[in-house]
Amino acid sequence: MKKNLDWANIGFGYRPTDYRYVSTFKDGAWDEGALTTDDTVTISESAGVFQYAQTCFEGMKAYTTEDGHTVIFRPDLNAERMMDSCERLRLPVVPKEKFLDAVVKTVRANIDWVPPYGSGATLYIRPFVMGTGPVLGVQPAKESQFRVFVSPVGPYFKGGVRPLKLKVSGYDRAAPVGTGHVKAGLNYAMSLYAIEEAHHQGYDENMYLDSRTRTYVEETGGANFLFVTRDGTVVTPKSSTILPSITRRSLMVVAKEYLGLKCEEREIPFAELGEMAECGLCGTAAVISPVGKVVDGDKEYTFDTSDGNMGPTVRKLYETLTGIQMGRIEAPKGWICTVD
């Protein structure tokens, strides 16, 4: 039986559920792992996660489809991305099969927390790995934990779907050959000052430019960009320093295969911003959120949000992808993992 929550108004925040998954890496191997009801973590004060930010994470969602099934959207890609993140941060790699097994077990154990179809809410899934072994010198921890917890959530941005206002950040998000392409916790820690500053100035998010030349569009603190040109081409930035968003990659397939649109993944000079008709931020949490305005000093760039707070193409992309996720539209093979 579903939990008795006001699903339409739960917001986007942490809400403890009944079970979470824990597995420990020690003496060179992962243990079998198990579900637990304990939502606390006890580790050394000198753990690698505390001393040198040795941690990475993933984010995905479970949904109730139109026909009543509980499904997860493309978790295999999250598993592969976490493997890359672990490798880059010198954390023990979580095998793909172990990752998928842990995610499915955690969702199944918390099935009553999966919001009902049509509520506008979803079950957010947060797998993460952290160095738990004590370190003092700069080195990888010899022990780690892999954990998965879930939390029911509403829309990521307050107020639901609405045009966002962004500022061009004066800060860098990632170094040219740093960790921008993996989902490292430290990347997000570095963005906190900039996002708080943006909020205080009346903006929803930052637009980061490439740190090498500061002439190309990269991403925000937590989402990839997607643009639509005036001739209807869907364009996303190509860079080795941005996170390979699973939602963004899926939207490009939707644009090409479902909507028959021309698609490009390429470097996008900031100077081209004035030529873009529509703009959206895409990621697991928000799916795709419309951008209404980008401000760079005394210059403003506006985008079409005339179709119910979205541009017409962004609207089609949003409705098609959410239709696939919710079971209203047939999904490409392998995109949907059915839990029940």
Short mmCIF file of C-alpha atoms in Angstrom, two decimals:
data_model
loop_
_atom_site.label_atom_id
_atom_site.label_comp_id
_atom_site.label_asym_id
_atom_site.label_seq_id
_atom_site.Cartn_x
_atom_site.Cartn_y
_atom_site.Cartn_z
CA MET A 1 0.00 0.00 0.00
CA LYS A 2 1.33 3.44 -0.94
CA LYS A 3 2.44 5.73 1.87
CA ASN A 4 -0.05 8.37 2.92
CA LEU A 5 1.73 11.45 1.57
CA ASP A 6 0.58 14.61 -0.17
CA TRP A 7 2.38 13.46 -3.30
CA ALA A 8 1.67 16.62 -5.30
CA ASN A 9 3.38 18.84 -2.71
CA ILE A 10 6.30 16.87 -1.29
CA GLY A 11 9.02 19.07 -2.85
CA PHE A 12 12.54 18.00 -3.78
CA GLY A 13 14.32 17.01 -0.58
CA TYR A 14 15.55 14.08 1.46
CA ARG A 15 12.86 11.99 3.11
CA PRO A 16 14.07 8.77 4.82
CA THR A 17 12.40 5.60 3.60
CA ASP A 18 12.30 2.11 5.10
CA TYR A 19 15.39 0.45 3.63
CA ARG A 20 18.77 1.24 2.09
CA TYR A 21 21.53 -0.96 0.68
CA VAL A 22 25.09 -1.17 2.05
CA SER A 23 28.16 -3.02 0.79
CA THR A 24 31.69 -2.75 2.15
CA PHE A 25 34.99 -3.03 0.28
CA LYS A 26 37.73 -4.47 2.48
CA ASP A 27 40.86 -6.57 1.91
CA GLY A 28 40.57 -6.07 -1.83
CA ALA A 29 36.98 -7.20 -2.40
CA TRP A 30 33.35 -6.14 -2.06
CA ASP A 31 31.23 -8.11 0.38
CA GLU A 32 27.83 -9.45 -0.69
CA GLY A 33 25.96 -6.37 0.50
CA ALA A 34 22.55 -6.23 2.19
CA LEU A 35 19.54 -4.09 2.91
CA THR A 36 19.33 -2.31 6.27
CA THR A 37 16.86 -0.08 8.09
CA ASP A 38 19.67 1.98 9.66
CA ASP A 39 20.00 5.35 7.91
CA THR A 40 23.15 6.39 9.80
CA VAL A 41 26.81 5.86 8.88
CA THR A 42 29.62 5.38 11.41
CA ILE A 43 33.15 5.69 10.03
CA SER A 44 36.57 6.99 11.08
CA GLU A 45 37.07 10.73 11.53
CA SER A 46 40.05 10.30 9.20
CA ALA A 47 38.09 8.57 6.43
CA GLY A 48 39.10 9.40 2.88
CA VAL A 49 35.67 10.89 2.17
CA PHE A 50 36.20 13.48 4.93
CA GLN A 51 39.86 14.27 4.38
CA TYR A 52 40.14 14.30 0.58
CA ALA A 53 36.54 14.26 -0.75
CA GLN A 54 36.96 10.74 -2.09
CA THR A 55 33.36 10.10 -3.11
CA CYS A 56 31.17 9.85 -6.19
CA PHE A 57 27.46 9.38 -6.70
CA GLU A 58 24.68 8.75 -9.19
CA GLY A 59 21.08 9.86 -9.53
CA MET A 60 18.14 8.17 -11.22
CA LYS A 61 14.42 7.75 -10.70
CA ALA A 62 11.80 5.04 -10.32
CA TYR A 63 8.32 5.72 -11.70
CA THR A 64 4.86 4.24 -11.61
CA THR A 65 3.81 3.74 -15.22
CA GLU A 66 0.35 4.20 -16.68
CA ASP A 67 -0.32 0.46 -16.42
CA GLY A 68 0.77 0.33 -12.76
CA HIS A 69 4.31 -1.09 -13.05
CA THR A 70 7.30 0.31 -11.19
CA VAL A 71 10.20 0.99 -13.54
CA ILE A 72 13.67 2.58 -13.54
CA PHE A 73 14.95 4.56 -16.49
CA ARG A 74 18.23 3.33 -18.07
CA PRO A 75 20.06 2.31 -14.85
CA ASP A 76 22.68 0.46 -16.89
CA LEU A 77 24.09 3.80 -18.02
CA ASN A 78 24.26 5.03 -14.44
CA ALA A 79 26.17 1.87 -13.55
CA GLU A 80 28.67 2.49 -16.33
CA ARG A 81 29.10 6.15 -15.40
CA MET A 82 29.74 5.25 -11.75
CA MET A 83 32.39 2.78 -12.86
CA ASP A 84 34.15 5.63 -14.66
CA SER A 85 33.80 7.90 -11.63
CA CYS A 86 35.22 5.29 -9.26
CA GLU A 87 38.17 4.67 -11.55
CA ARG A 88 38.98 8.39 -11.79
CA LEU A 89 38.79 8.90 -8.00
CA ARG A 90 40.70 5.69 -7.19
CA LEU A 91 37.71 4.17 -5.45
CA PRO A 92 37.05 0.44 -5.89
CA VAL A 93 34.90 0.01 -8.99
CA VAL A 94 31.38 -1.27 -8.34
CA PRO A 95 30.68 -3.98 -10.95
CA LYS A 96 27.73 -3.23 -13.20
CA GLU A 97 25.78 -6.30 -12.09
CA LYS A 98 26.27 -5.45 -8.40
CA PHE A 99 25.15 -1.87 -8.99
CA LEU A 100 21.98 -2.91 -10.82
CA ASP A 101 21.16 -5.59 -8.25
CA ALA A 102 21.54 -3.11 -5.39
CA VAL A 103 19.37 -0.48 -7.07
CA VAL A 104 16.55 -2.91 -7.88
CA LYS A 105 16.63 -4.44 -4.39
CA THR A 106 16.43 -1.00 -2.77
CA VAL A 107 13.51 0.12 -4.92
CA ARG A 108 11.65 -3.16 -4.35
CA ALA A 109 12.13 -2.88 -0.59
CA ASN A 110 10.68 0.64 -0.68
CA ILE A 111 7.96 -0.02 -3.24
CA ASP A 112 5.31 1.72 -1.10
CA TRP A 113 7.33 4.95 -1.39
CA VAL A 114 7.13 5.02 -5.20
CA PRO A 115 4.64 7.83 -5.96
CA PRO A 116 1.46 6.89 -7.82
CA TYR A 117 1.05 7.52 -11.53
CA GLY A 118 -0.13 11.02 -12.37
CA SER A 119 1.03 12.56 -9.07
CA GLY A 120 3.93 14.45 -10.64
CA ALA A 121 6.28 12.88 -8.09
CA THR A 122 8.92 10.17 -8.49
CA LEU A 123 11.23 8.06 -6.34
CA TYR A 124 14.74 9.49 -6.52
CA ILE A 125 17.52 6.88 -6.26
CA ARG A 126 20.92 7.88 -4.90
CA PRO A 127 23.76 5.33 -5.17
CA PHE A 128 27.14 6.52 -3.91
CA VAL A 129 30.62 5.25 -3.08
CA MET A 130 32.90 6.77 -0.46
CA GLY A 131 36.34 6.09 0.93
CA THR A 132 35.77 5.01 4.55
CA GLY A 133 39.25 3.78 5.48
CA PRO A 134 41.40 6.19 7.53
CA VAL A 135 44.03 8.22 5.67
CA LEU A 136 46.35 11.04 6.69
CA GLY A 137 48.79 11.28 3.83
CA VAL A 138 47.25 12.04 0.45
CA GLN A 139 46.32 8.60 -0.84
CA PRO A 140 43.23 6.51 -1.65
CA ALA A 141 41.44 4.90 1.27
CA LYS A 142 41.90 1.14 1.47
CA GLU A 143 38.30 0.57 2.60
CA SER A 144 35.12 1.92 1.02
CA GLN A 145 31.36 1.69 1.17
CA PHE A 146 28.80 1.47 -1.63
CA ARG A 147 25.38 2.60 -0.51
CA VAL A 148 21.98 3.17 -2.15
CA PHE A 149 19.11 5.10 -0.64
CA VAL A 150 15.85 6.40 -2.11
CA SER A 151 13.57 9.34 -1.41
CA PRO A 152 10.22 10.39 -2.93
CA VAL A 153 10.54 13.81 -4.57
CA GLY A 154 8.55 16.43 -6.42
CA PRO A 155 9.86 18.91 -9.03
CA TYR A 156 13.53 19.91 -8.71
CA PHE A 157 12.94 23.62 -9.22
CA LYS A 158 10.47 25.36 -6.91
CA GLY A 159 7.26 26.28 -8.65
CA GLY A 160 7.43 23.34 -11.07
CA VAL A 161 7.97 23.92 -14.78
CA ARG A 162 8.72 27.60 -15.35
CA PRO A 163 11.26 29.58 -17.38
CA LEU A 164 14.57 29.78 -15.52
CA LYS A 165 16.82 32.81 -15.32
CA LEU A 166 20.55 32.10 -15.51
CA LYS A 167 23.68 34.19 -15.16
CA VAL A 168 27.02 33.57 -16.84
CA SER A 169 29.28 32.59 -13.98
CA GLY A 170 32.61 34.25 -13.33
CA TYR A 171 33.80 31.01 -11.73
CA ASP A 172 35.10 27.85 -13.36
CA ARG A 173 33.25 24.59 -12.87
CA ALA A 174 36.00 22.17 -13.94
CA ALA A 175 39.63 22.21 -15.01
CA PRO A 176 40.43 21.31 -18.65
CA VAL A 177 41.74 17.84 -17.76
CA GLY A 178 40.18 17.56 -14.31
CA THR A 179 37.12 15.68 -13.05
CA GLY A 180 34.33 17.52 -14.86
CA HIS A 181 33.40 14.40 -16.86
CA VAL A 182 32.73 12.21 -13.79
CA LYS A 183 30.11 12.56 -11.06
CA ALA A 184 32.49 13.41 -8.24
CA GLY A 185 31.13 14.96 -5.07
CA LEU A 186 33.93 17.53 -5.15
CA ASN A 187 32.59 18.99 -8.43
CA TYR A 188 29.35 19.88 -6.70
CA ALA A 189 31.07 21.21 -3.57
CA MET A 190 32.97 23.63 -5.80
CA SER A 191 29.71 24.90 -7.31
CA LEU A 192 27.97 25.68 -4.00
CA TYR A 193 29.46 29.14 -3.51
CA ALA A 194 28.61 30.14 -7.07
CA ILE A 195 25.03 28.84 -6.91
CA GLU A 196 24.36 30.57 -3.58
CA GLU A 197 25.72 33.79 -5.04
CA ALA A 198 23.48 33.40 -8.10
CA HIS A 199 20.43 32.81 -5.90
CA HIS A 200 21.17 35.90 -3.84
CA GLN A 201 21.30 37.90 -7.06
CA GLY A 202 17.92 36.61 -8.20
CA TYR A 203 19.03 33.86 -10.61
CA ASP A 204 18.03 30.20 -10.66
CA GLU A 205 21.36 28.81 -11.86
CA ASN A 206 24.74 29.55 -13.43
CA MET A 207 25.91 29.03 -16.98
CA TYR A 208 29.52 27.90 -16.86
CA LEU A 209 31.86 28.52 -19.77
CA ASP A 210 34.91 26.40 -20.57
CA SER A 211 37.73 27.21 -18.18
CA ARG A 212 40.45 27.11 -20.84
CA THR A 213 39.18 29.91 -23.11
CA ARG A 214 35.89 31.03 -21.48
CA THR A 215 34.32 31.21 -24.94
CA TYR A 216 32.30 27.96 -25.12
CA VAL A 217 29.12 26.95 -23.30
CA GLU A 218 29.64 24.03 -20.91
CA GLU A 219 26.88 23.26 -18.36
CA THR A 220 25.31 24.43 -15.11
CA GLY A 221 26.24 23.20 -11.65
CA GLY A 222 23.97 20.17 -12.05
CA ALA A 223 22.56 19.89 -15.58
CA ASN A 224 23.55 19.79 -19.24
CA PHE A 225 22.37 22.36 -21.77
CA LEU A 226 20.22 21.65 -24.78
CA PHE A 227 19.52 24.31 -27.41
CA VAL A 228 17.21 24.57 -30.41
CA THR A 229 18.41 26.77 -33.26
CA ARG A 230 16.11 29.02 -35.25
CA ASP A 231 16.01 26.43 -38.04
CA GLY A 232 14.89 23.71 -35.59
CA THR A 233 18.19 21.87 -35.06
CA VAL A 234 18.71 20.42 -31.58
CA VAL A 235 22.23 21.17 -30.35
CA THR A 236 24.09 20.14 -27.18
CA PRO A 237 27.61 21.10 -26.08
CA LYS A 238 30.45 18.68 -26.75
CA SER A 239 33.28 18.86 -24.25
CA SER A 240 35.56 16.50 -22.34
CA THR A 241 34.92 18.47 -19.14
CA ILE A 242 31.13 18.16 -18.84
CA LEU A 243 29.20 15.28 -17.33
CA PRO A 244 27.72 12.89 -19.92
CA SER A 245 24.09 13.32 -18.84
CA ILE A 246 21.95 10.23 -19.41
CA THR A 247 18.87 12.40 -19.78
CA ARG A 248 20.58 14.59 -22.36
CA ARG A 249 21.75 11.58 -24.35
CA SER A 250 18.23 10.15 -24.22
CA LEU A 251 16.69 13.44 -25.35
CA MET A 252 18.97 13.49 -28.39
CA VAL A 253 17.71 10.02 -29.36
CA VAL A 254 14.13 11.23 -28.85
CA ALA A 255 14.78 14.31 -30.98
CA LYS A 256 16.22 12.31 -33.85
CA GLU A 257 14.32 9.03 -33.77
CA TYR A 258 10.90 10.08 -32.44
CA LEU A 259 10.58 13.69 -33.61
CA GLY A 260 12.67 13.51 -36.80
CA LEU A 261 14.76 16.55 -35.88
CA LYS A 262 18.29 17.31 -36.98
CA CYS A 263 20.68 16.90 -34.05
CA GLU A 264 24.23 18.06 -33.37
CA GLU A 265 26.64 17.50 -30.50
CA ARG A 266 29.39 20.07 -30.95
CA GLU A 267 31.25 22.91 -29.33
CA ILE A 268 28.88 25.84 -28.88
CA PRO A 269 30.57 29.25 -28.84
CA PHE A 270 28.94 31.57 -26.34
CA ALA A 271 28.81 34.09 -29.20
CA GLU A 272 26.12 31.86 -30.81
CA LEU A 273 23.71 32.27 -27.91
CA GLY A 274 21.79 35.01 -29.68
CA GLU A 275 21.09 32.63 -32.57
CA MET A 276 19.36 30.04 -30.37
CA ALA A 277 15.56 29.99 -30.30
CA GLU A 278 15.08 27.71 -27.29
CA CYS A 279 17.15 26.54 -24.35
CA GLY A 280 16.66 23.86 -21.72
CA LEU A 281 18.53 22.30 -18.81
CA CYS A 282 18.41 18.52 -18.79
CA GLY A 283 19.20 16.02 -16.07
CA THR A 284 17.64 13.26 -14.00
CA ALA A 285 16.19 15.56 -11.37
CA ALA A 286 14.50 18.06 -13.69
CA VAL A 287 14.20 15.99 -16.94
CA ILE A 288 14.27 19.19 -19.02
CA SER A 289 13.60 22.64 -17.59
CA PRO A 290 13.06 25.62 -19.89
CA VAL A 291 15.48 28.54 -19.77
CA GLY A 292 13.89 31.90 -20.42
CA LYS A 293 16.86 34.19 -20.03
CA VAL A 294 20.66 34.16 -19.73
CA VAL A 295 22.34 37.29 -18.41
CA ASP A 296 25.97 38.19 -19.05
CA GLY A 297 26.72 41.49 -17.39
CA ASP A 298 24.62 44.11 -19.17
CA LYS A 299 23.67 41.72 -22.00
CA GLU A 300 20.56 39.55 -21.94
CA TYR A 301 19.70 36.59 -24.16
CA THR A 302 16.05 35.48 -24.20
CA PHE A 303 14.53 32.24 -25.44
CA ASP A 304 11.09 31.14 -26.58
CA THR A 305 8.94 29.88 -23.69
CA SER A 306 5.59 30.57 -25.32
CA ASP A 307 4.19 27.02 -25.15
CA GLY A 308 3.07 26.79 -21.53
CA ASN A 309 6.36 28.11 -20.09
CA MET A 310 8.40 26.06 -22.59
CA GLY A 311 9.45 26.50 -26.17
CA PRO A 312 7.52 24.32 -28.64
CA THR A 313 10.41 21.95 -29.36
CA VAL A 314 11.46 21.69 -25.71
CA ARG A 315 7.82 20.92 -24.93
CA LYS A 316 7.75 18.06 -27.47
CA LEU A 317 11.02 16.67 -26.13
CA TYR A 318 9.76 16.81 -22.55
CA GLU A 319 6.41 15.21 -23.33
CA THR A 320 7.95 12.46 -25.45
CA LEU A 321 10.64 11.49 -22.95
CA THR A 322 8.29 11.56 -19.96
CA GLY A 323 5.80 9.59 -22.06
CA ILE A 324 8.46 6.92 -22.58
CA GLN A 325 9.36 6.91 -18.89
CA MET A 326 5.74 6.65 -17.78
CA GLY A 327 4.83 3.92 -20.26
CA ARG A 328 2.54 6.01 -22.47
CA ILE A 329 4.96 5.76 -25.41
CA GLU A 330 6.89 2.65 -26.45
CA ALA A 331 10.50 2.84 -25.27
CA PRO A 332 13.62 1.88 -27.23
CA LYS A 333 14.87 -1.57 -26.33
CA GLY A 334 16.73 -1.67 -23.03
CA TRP A 335 15.65 1.75 -21.78
CA ILE A 336 13.17 0.56 -19.15
CA CYS A 337 14.05 -1.71 -16.21
CA THR A 338 10.86 -3.15 -14.69
CA VAL A 339 11.08 -3.68 -10.93
CA ASP A 340 7.71 -5.33 -10.25
#
